[in-house]
PDB file of C-alpha atoms in Angstrom:
ATOM      1  CA  MET A   1      43.544  54.065 110.824  1.00 88.00           C
ATOM      2  CA  PRO A   2      42.297  54.882 114.314  1.00 92.00           C
ATOM      3  CA  PHE A   3      43.991  57.779 116.065  1.00 94.00           C
ATOM      4  CA  PRO A   4      46.752  57.877 117.410  1.00 96.00           C
ATOM      5  CA  VAL A   5      48.056  54.862 115.428  1.00 97.00           C
ATOM      6  CA  LEU A   6      50.316  55.450 112.422  1.00 96.00           C
ATOM      7  CA  LEU A   7      50.706  52.537 109.981  1.00 97.00           C
ATOM      8  CA  ASN A   8      52.106  53.379 106.554  1.00 97.00           C
ATOM      9  CA  THR A   9      49.926  51.098 104.438  1.00 98.00           C
ATOM     10  CA  TRP A  10      51.907  52.019 101.293  1.00 97.00           C
ATOM     11  CA  LYS A  11      54.877  50.177 102.809  1.00 97.00           C
ATOM     12  CA  HIS A  12      53.353  47.638 105.140  1.00 98.00           C
ATOM     13  CA  HIS A  13      49.893  46.342 104.110  1.00 98.00           C
ATOM     14  CA  ALA A  14      49.250  44.241 100.982  1.00 98.00           C
ATOM     15  CA  GLY A  15      45.452  44.363 101.339  1.00 97.00           C
ATOM     16  CA  ALA A  16      45.439  48.168 101.364  1.00 98.00           C
ATOM     17  CA  LEU A  17      47.705  48.167  98.306  1.00 98.00           C
ATOM     18  CA  ARG A  18      45.354  45.792  96.457  1.00 97.00           C
ATOM     19  CA  ARG A  19      42.476  48.173  97.169  1.00 97.00           C
ATOM     20  CA  ARG A  20      44.513  51.160  95.935  1.00 97.00           C
ATOM     21  CA  ILE A  21      45.466  49.335  92.735  1.00 98.00           C
ATOM     22  CA  ALA A  22      41.822  48.386  92.109  1.00 96.00           C
ATOM     23  CA  TRP A  23      40.725  51.988  92.769  1.00 97.00           C
ATOM     24  CA  ILE A  24      43.287  53.344  90.290  1.00 97.00           C
ATOM     25  CA  ALA A  25      42.117  50.814  87.691  1.00 96.00           C
ATOM     26  CA  GLN A  26      38.563  52.157  88.085  1.00 96.00           C
ATOM     27  CA  ALA A  27      39.546  55.828  88.335  1.00 96.00           C
ATOM     28  CA  GLY A  28      41.603  55.702  85.153  1.00 96.00           C
ATOM     29  CA  ASP A  29      44.600  57.459  83.700  1.00 95.00           C
ATOM     30  CA  SER A  30      44.430  60.614  85.840  1.00 96.00           C
ATOM     31  CA  ALA A  31      44.757  58.504  89.013  1.00 97.00           C
ATOM     32  CA  LEU A  32      47.558  56.520  87.387  1.00 97.00           C
ATOM     33  CA  GLN A  33      49.474  59.734  86.628  1.00 96.00           C
ATOM     34  CA  GLU A  34      49.370  60.671  90.341  1.00 97.00           C
ATOM     35  CA  LEU A  35      50.689  57.286  91.457  1.00 98.00           C
ATOM     36  CA  PRO A  36      54.466  57.870  91.046  1.00 97.00           C
ATOM     37  CA  ARG A  37      54.276  60.890  93.365  1.00 96.00           C
ATOM     38  CA  GLN A  38      52.335  58.842  95.924  1.00 97.00           C
ATOM     39  CA  LEU A  39      54.893  56.032  95.749  1.00 97.00           C
ATOM     40  CA  LEU A  40      57.586  58.347  97.125  1.00 96.00           C
ATOM     41  CA  VAL A  41      56.418  57.547 100.681  1.00 96.00           C
ATOM     42  CA  ILE A  42      57.715  54.000 100.172  1.00 97.00           C
ATOM     43  CA  GLY A  43      61.297  55.267 100.204  1.00 95.00           C
ATOM     44  CA  THR A  44      64.306  53.190  99.168  1.00 94.00           C
ATOM     45  CA  ALA A  45      64.865  50.677 101.982  1.00 95.00           C
ATOM     46  CA  LEU A  46      64.040  47.059 102.645  1.00 96.00           C
ATOM     47  CA  MET A  47      60.742  46.633 104.497  1.00 96.00           C
ATOM     48  CA  ASP A  48      58.227  44.119 105.782  1.00 97.00           C
ATOM     49  CA  LEU A  49      54.862  43.858 104.034  1.00 98.00           C
ATOM     50  CA  TYR A  50      51.945  42.275 105.891  1.00 98.00           C
ATOM     51  CA  VAL A  51      50.018  39.882 103.623  1.00 96.00           C
ATOM     52  CA  GLY A  52      47.619  38.486 106.223  1.00 96.00           C
ATOM     53  CA  PHE A  53      43.867  38.841 106.583  1.00 96.00           C
ATOM     54  CA  LEU A  54      43.641  41.630 109.179  1.00 97.00           C
ATOM     55  CA  THR A  55      42.671  45.041 107.808  1.00 97.00           C
ATOM     56  CA  PRO A  56      44.581  48.192 108.770  1.00 98.00           C
ATOM     57  CA  ALA A  57      41.626  49.304 110.918  1.00 97.00           C
ATOM     58  CA  GLU A  58      41.534  45.935 112.714  1.00 98.00           C
ATOM     59  CA  ILE A  59      45.273  46.131 113.364  1.00 98.00           C
ATOM     60  CA  GLY A  60      44.900  49.661 114.740  1.00 98.00           C
ATOM     61  CA  HIS A  61      41.976  48.732 116.990  1.00 98.00           C
ATOM     62  CA  LYS A  62      43.771  45.651 118.327  1.00 98.00           C
ATOM     63  CA  ILE A  63      46.822  47.748 119.179  1.00 98.00           C
ATOM     64  CA  LEU A  64      44.726  50.431 120.885  1.00 98.00           C
ATOM     65  CA  THR A  65      42.819  47.818 122.884  1.00 98.00           C
ATOM     66  CA  SER A  66      46.067  46.252 124.057  1.00 97.00           C
ATOM     67  CA  LEU A  67      47.551  49.635 125.000  1.00 98.00           C
ATOM     68  CA  GLN A  68      44.416  50.594 126.941  1.00 98.00           C
ATOM     69  CA  GLU A  69      44.197  47.243 128.756  1.00 97.00           C
ATOM     70  CA  ASP A  70      47.874  47.409 129.749  1.00 97.00           C
ATOM     71  CA  GLN A  71      47.754  51.095 130.799  1.00 97.00           C
ATOM     72  CA  HIS A  72      50.124  52.267 128.019  1.00 97.00           C
ATOM     73  CA  PHE A  73      47.657  54.374 126.051  1.00 96.00           C
ATOM     74  CA  THR A  74      48.421  57.949 127.118  1.00 95.00           C
ATOM     75  CA  PRO A  75      51.360  59.605 125.339  1.00 95.00           C
ATOM     76  CA  ALA A  76      53.408  59.743 128.558  1.00 95.00           C
ATOM     77  CA  ALA A  77      52.712  56.114 129.508  1.00 97.00           C
ATOM     78  CA  TYR A  78      53.380  54.966 125.947  1.00 97.00           C
ATOM     79  CA  ARG A  79      56.680  56.885 125.766  1.00 95.00           C
ATOM     80  CA  THR A  80      57.859  55.342 129.064  1.00 97.00           C
ATOM     81  CA  TRP A  81      56.834  51.831 127.983  1.00 98.00           C
ATOM     82  CA  ILE A  82      58.610  52.153 124.620  1.00 97.00           C
ATOM     83  CA  ALA A  83      61.768  53.588 126.230  1.00 97.00           C
ATOM     84  CA  ALA A  84      61.919  50.661 128.687  1.00 96.00           C
ATOM     85  CA  GLN A  85      62.764  48.288 125.814  1.00 93.00           C
ATOM     86  CA  GLY A  86      65.277  50.404 123.949  1.00 95.00           C
ATOM     87  CA  GLY A  87      62.815  52.369 121.831  1.00 96.00           C
ATOM     88  CA  TYR A  88      60.348  49.714 120.707  1.00 97.00           C
ATOM     89  CA  GLN A  89      57.911  47.059 121.867  1.00 98.00           C
ATOM     90  CA  VAL A  90      56.421  44.045 120.076  1.00 98.00           C
ATOM     91  CA  LEU A  91      52.807  42.863 120.145  1.00 98.00           C
ATOM     92  CA  ILE A  92      51.800  39.419 118.864  1.00 97.00           C
ATOM     93  CA  PHE A  93      48.282  38.901 117.539  1.00 97.00           C
ATOM     94  CA  PRO A  94      46.983  35.430 118.435  1.00 95.00           C
ATOM     95  CA  GLU A  95      44.705  35.197 115.355  1.00 94.00           C
ATOM     96  CA  ASP A  96      47.592  34.856 112.906  1.00 95.00           C
ATOM     97  CA  GLN A  97      50.697  35.034 115.134  1.00 96.00           C
ATOM     98  CA  SER A  98      51.788  38.207 113.319  1.00 97.00           C
ATOM     99  CA  ARG A  99      54.212  40.394 115.253  1.00 98.00           C
ATOM    100  CA  TRP A 100      53.877  44.179 115.258  1.00 98.00           C
ATOM    101  CA  VAL A 101      56.673  46.528 116.244  1.00 98.00           C
ATOM    102  CA  LEU A 102      55.577  49.664 118.074  1.00 98.00           C
ATOM    103  CA  ARG A 103      57.795  52.752 118.186  1.00 98.00           C
ATOM    104  CA  LEU A 104      57.310  56.367 119.132  1.00 96.00           C
ATOM    105  CA  GLY A 105      55.700  58.229 116.234  1.00 92.00           C
ATOM    106  CA  GLU A 106      56.287  61.856 115.364  1.00 84.00           C
ATOM    107  CA  GLU A 107      53.523  62.642 112.864  1.00 74.00           C
ATOM    108  CA  ALA A 108      50.797  65.081 114.010  1.00 79.00           C
ATOM    109  CA  GLY A 109      49.914  63.413 117.291  1.00 89.00           C
ATOM    110  CA  ARG A 110      50.079  59.878 115.922  1.00 95.00           C
ATOM    111  CA  TYR A 111      52.508  58.723 118.563  1.00 96.00           C
ATOM    112  CA  VAL A 112      51.881  54.970 118.096  1.00 97.00           C
ATOM    113  CA  HIS A 113      54.052  54.157 115.074  1.00 97.00           C
ATOM    114  CA  VAL A 114      53.532  50.536 114.027  1.00 98.00           C
ATOM    115  CA  HIS A 115      54.940  48.227 111.376  1.00 97.00           C
ATOM    116  CA  PRO A 116      55.111  44.446 110.892  1.00 98.00           C
ATOM    117  CA  GLY A 117      57.917  42.671 112.704  1.00 96.00           C
ATOM    118  CA  ARG A 118      60.818  41.410 110.656  1.00 93.00           C
ATOM    119  CA  TRP A 119      60.224  37.818 109.493  1.00 90.00           C
ATOM    120  CA  SER A 120      56.851  37.774 111.230  1.00 93.00           C
ATOM    121  CA  PRO A 121      54.246  35.240 110.056  1.00 93.00           C
ATOM    122  CA  ASP A 122      52.165  36.594 107.160  1.00 95.00           C
ATOM    123  CA  THR A 123      54.838  39.079 106.097  1.00 96.00           C
ATOM    124  CA  LEU A 124      57.200  39.349 103.156  1.00 95.00           C
ATOM    125  CA  ARG A 125      60.556  41.109 103.212  1.00 95.00           C
ATOM    126  CA  VAL A 126      60.539  43.387 100.135  1.00 96.00           C
ATOM    127  CA  ARG A 127      62.810  45.941  98.529  1.00 95.00           C
ATOM    128  CA  ALA A 128      61.249  49.366  98.064  1.00 97.00           C
ATOM    129  CA  ASN A 129      61.962  49.522  94.329  1.00 96.00           C
ATOM    130  CA  VAL A 130      60.448  46.076  93.779  1.00 95.00           C
ATOM    131  CA  LEU A 131      57.323  47.140  95.692  1.00 97.00           C
ATOM    132  CA  LYS A 132      57.012  50.416  93.758  1.00 98.00           C
ATOM    133  CA  THR A 133      57.471  48.571  90.463  1.00 97.00           C
ATOM    134  CA  ALA A 134      54.829  45.962  91.309  1.00 97.00           C
ATOM    135  CA  ILE A 135      52.262  48.586  92.335  1.00 98.00           C
ATOM    136  CA  LEU A 136      52.900  50.756  89.277  1.00 98.00           C
ATOM    137  CA  VAL A 137      52.790  47.870  86.789  1.00 98.00           C
ATOM    138  CA  LEU A 138      49.585  46.391  88.243  1.00 98.00           C
ATOM    139  CA  ALA A 139      47.896  49.804  88.280  1.00 98.00           C
ATOM    140  CA  HIS A 140      49.006  50.448  84.681  1.00 98.00           C
ATOM    141  CA  VAL A 141      47.609  47.084  83.583  1.00 97.00           C
ATOM    142  CA  GLY A 142      44.388  47.834  85.463  1.00 96.00           C
ATOM    143  CA  VAL A 143      43.960  51.052  83.482  1.00 97.00           C
ATOM    144  CA  HIS A 144      45.355  50.049  80.077  1.00 97.00           C
ATOM    145  CA  GLY A 145      45.126  46.234  80.024  1.00 96.00           C
ATOM    146  CA  GLY A 146      47.868  43.919  78.853  1.00 94.00           C
ATOM    147  CA  ASP A 147      50.360  41.562  80.417  1.00 94.00           C
ATOM    148  CA  PRO A 148      51.884  42.660  83.740  1.00 94.00           C
ATOM    149  CA  LEU A 149      54.759  40.227  83.221  1.00 93.00           C
ATOM    150  CA  ASP A 150      55.898  41.880  79.979  1.00 94.00           C
ATOM    151  CA  VAL A 151      59.496  42.903  80.720  1.00 94.00           C
ATOM    152  CA  HIS A 152      59.387  45.678  78.104  1.00 95.00           C
ATOM    153  CA  ARG A 153      56.365  47.249  79.842  1.00 96.00           C
ATOM    154  CA  ILE A 154      57.953  46.823  83.259  1.00 96.00           C
ATOM    155  CA  ASN A 155      61.186  48.479  82.138  1.00 96.00           C
ATOM    156  CA  ARG A 156      59.418  51.342  80.377  1.00 97.00           C
ATOM    157  CA  LEU A 157      57.360  52.092  83.498  1.00 97.00           C
ATOM    158  CA  ARG A 158      60.385  51.751  85.821  1.00 96.00           C
ATOM    159  CA  GLN A 159      62.409  54.177  83.724  1.00 96.00           C
ATOM    160  CA  GLN A 160      59.659  56.649  82.817  1.00 96.00           C
ATOM    161  CA  TYR A 161      57.881  56.965  86.165  1.00 95.00           C
ATOM    162  CA  LEU A 162      60.328  55.764  88.818  1.00 96.00           C
ATOM    163  CA  GLY A 163      63.711  56.673  87.329  1.00 95.00           C
ATOM    164  CA  LEU A 164      64.926  53.103  87.865  1.00 95.00           C
ATOM    165  CA  SER A 165      67.237  51.057  85.702  1.00 93.00           C
ATOM    166  CA  PRO A 166      65.768  48.299  83.517  1.00 92.00           C
ATOM    167  CA  LEU A 167      65.588  44.640  84.504  1.00 89.00           C
ATOM    168  CA  ARG A 168      67.349  42.130  82.268  1.00 82.00           C
ATOM    169  CA  SER A 169      64.696  39.502  82.824  1.00 79.00           C
ATOM    170  CA  LEU A 170      61.811  38.706  85.109  1.00 75.00           C
ATOM    171  CA  ILE A 171      63.265  36.133  87.453  1.00 67.00           C
ATOM    172  CA  ARG A 172      60.953  34.863  90.156  1.00 52.00           C
ATOM    173  CA  GLU A 173      63.804  34.851  92.693  1.00 42.00           C
ATOM    174  CA  GLN A 174      64.079  38.638  92.428  1.00 63.00           C
ATOM    175  CA  GLY A 175      60.636  38.736  93.980  1.00 87.00           C
ATOM    176  CA  LEU A 176      58.795  40.955  91.499  1.00 92.00           C
ATOM    177  CA  GLN A 177      56.585  38.283  89.954  1.00 91.00           C
ATOM    178  CA  GLY A 178      55.703  36.756  93.314  1.00 91.00           C
ATOM    179  CA  LEU A 179      54.955  40.171  94.763  1.00 94.00           C
ATOM    180  CA  MET A 180      52.720  41.068  91.811  1.00 94.00           C
ATOM    181  CA  GLU A 181      50.808  37.831  92.392  1.00 92.00           C
ATOM    182  CA  ARG A 182      50.273  38.870  96.030  1.00 92.00           C
ATOM    183  CA  LEU A 183      49.216  42.429  95.152  1.00 95.00           C
ATOM    184  CA  ARG A 184      46.998  41.915  92.133  1.00 91.00           C
ATOM    185  CA  PRO A 185      43.395  42.813  92.855  1.00 84.00           C
ATOM    186  CA  PRO A 186      40.968  39.861  92.959  1.00 74.00           C
ATOM    187  CA  LEU A 187      39.390  38.535  89.755  1.00 55.00           C
ATOM    188  CA  ARG A 188      42.199  39.852  87.585  1.00 47.00           C
ATOM    189  CA  PRO A 189      44.504  36.949  86.669  1.00 46.00           C
ATOM    190  CA  LEU A 190      48.113  37.680  85.749  1.00 48.00           C
ATOM    191  CA  GLY A 191      49.196  37.118  82.154  1.00 47.00           C
TER     192      GLY A 191
END
């Protein structure tokens, strides 16, 4: 992600998550064992996950270009611009009509904090625990093989690695199956 943009791809970018899942599948069990600790950055809230075609780097560069063109790039100018709209601004990308919310960031000079807009095109509204479960199950299947839709596997992983309660069944409306379909790395069919 280009500096000074901060986009938490663990929470907000399906393409980056697919690449991480594929990397863990190749790296093996040691990478899988580190995953639950890494998933902590996802938190516990509801969030918006971008599922469109733009990469994190492309998103960052588009935001920086817009900020530079509109004279909002310096920290002081950016802070003033953000404050003028109650603490956030929204950019719309014409390529896919996705909306990106910009806030003031606080992490090591990355003052341009960005995330997908709520109900923006090419985004899904997801619960943190559903997202963590989907990532963990797909990574586990990538390393060990098997069926990612096996409720017994899902529940074992949820309890053992995430400290979450078991699911009674895998109902598409809960979003887990649909999310796993969106996050599975290419060339690896579910089931």
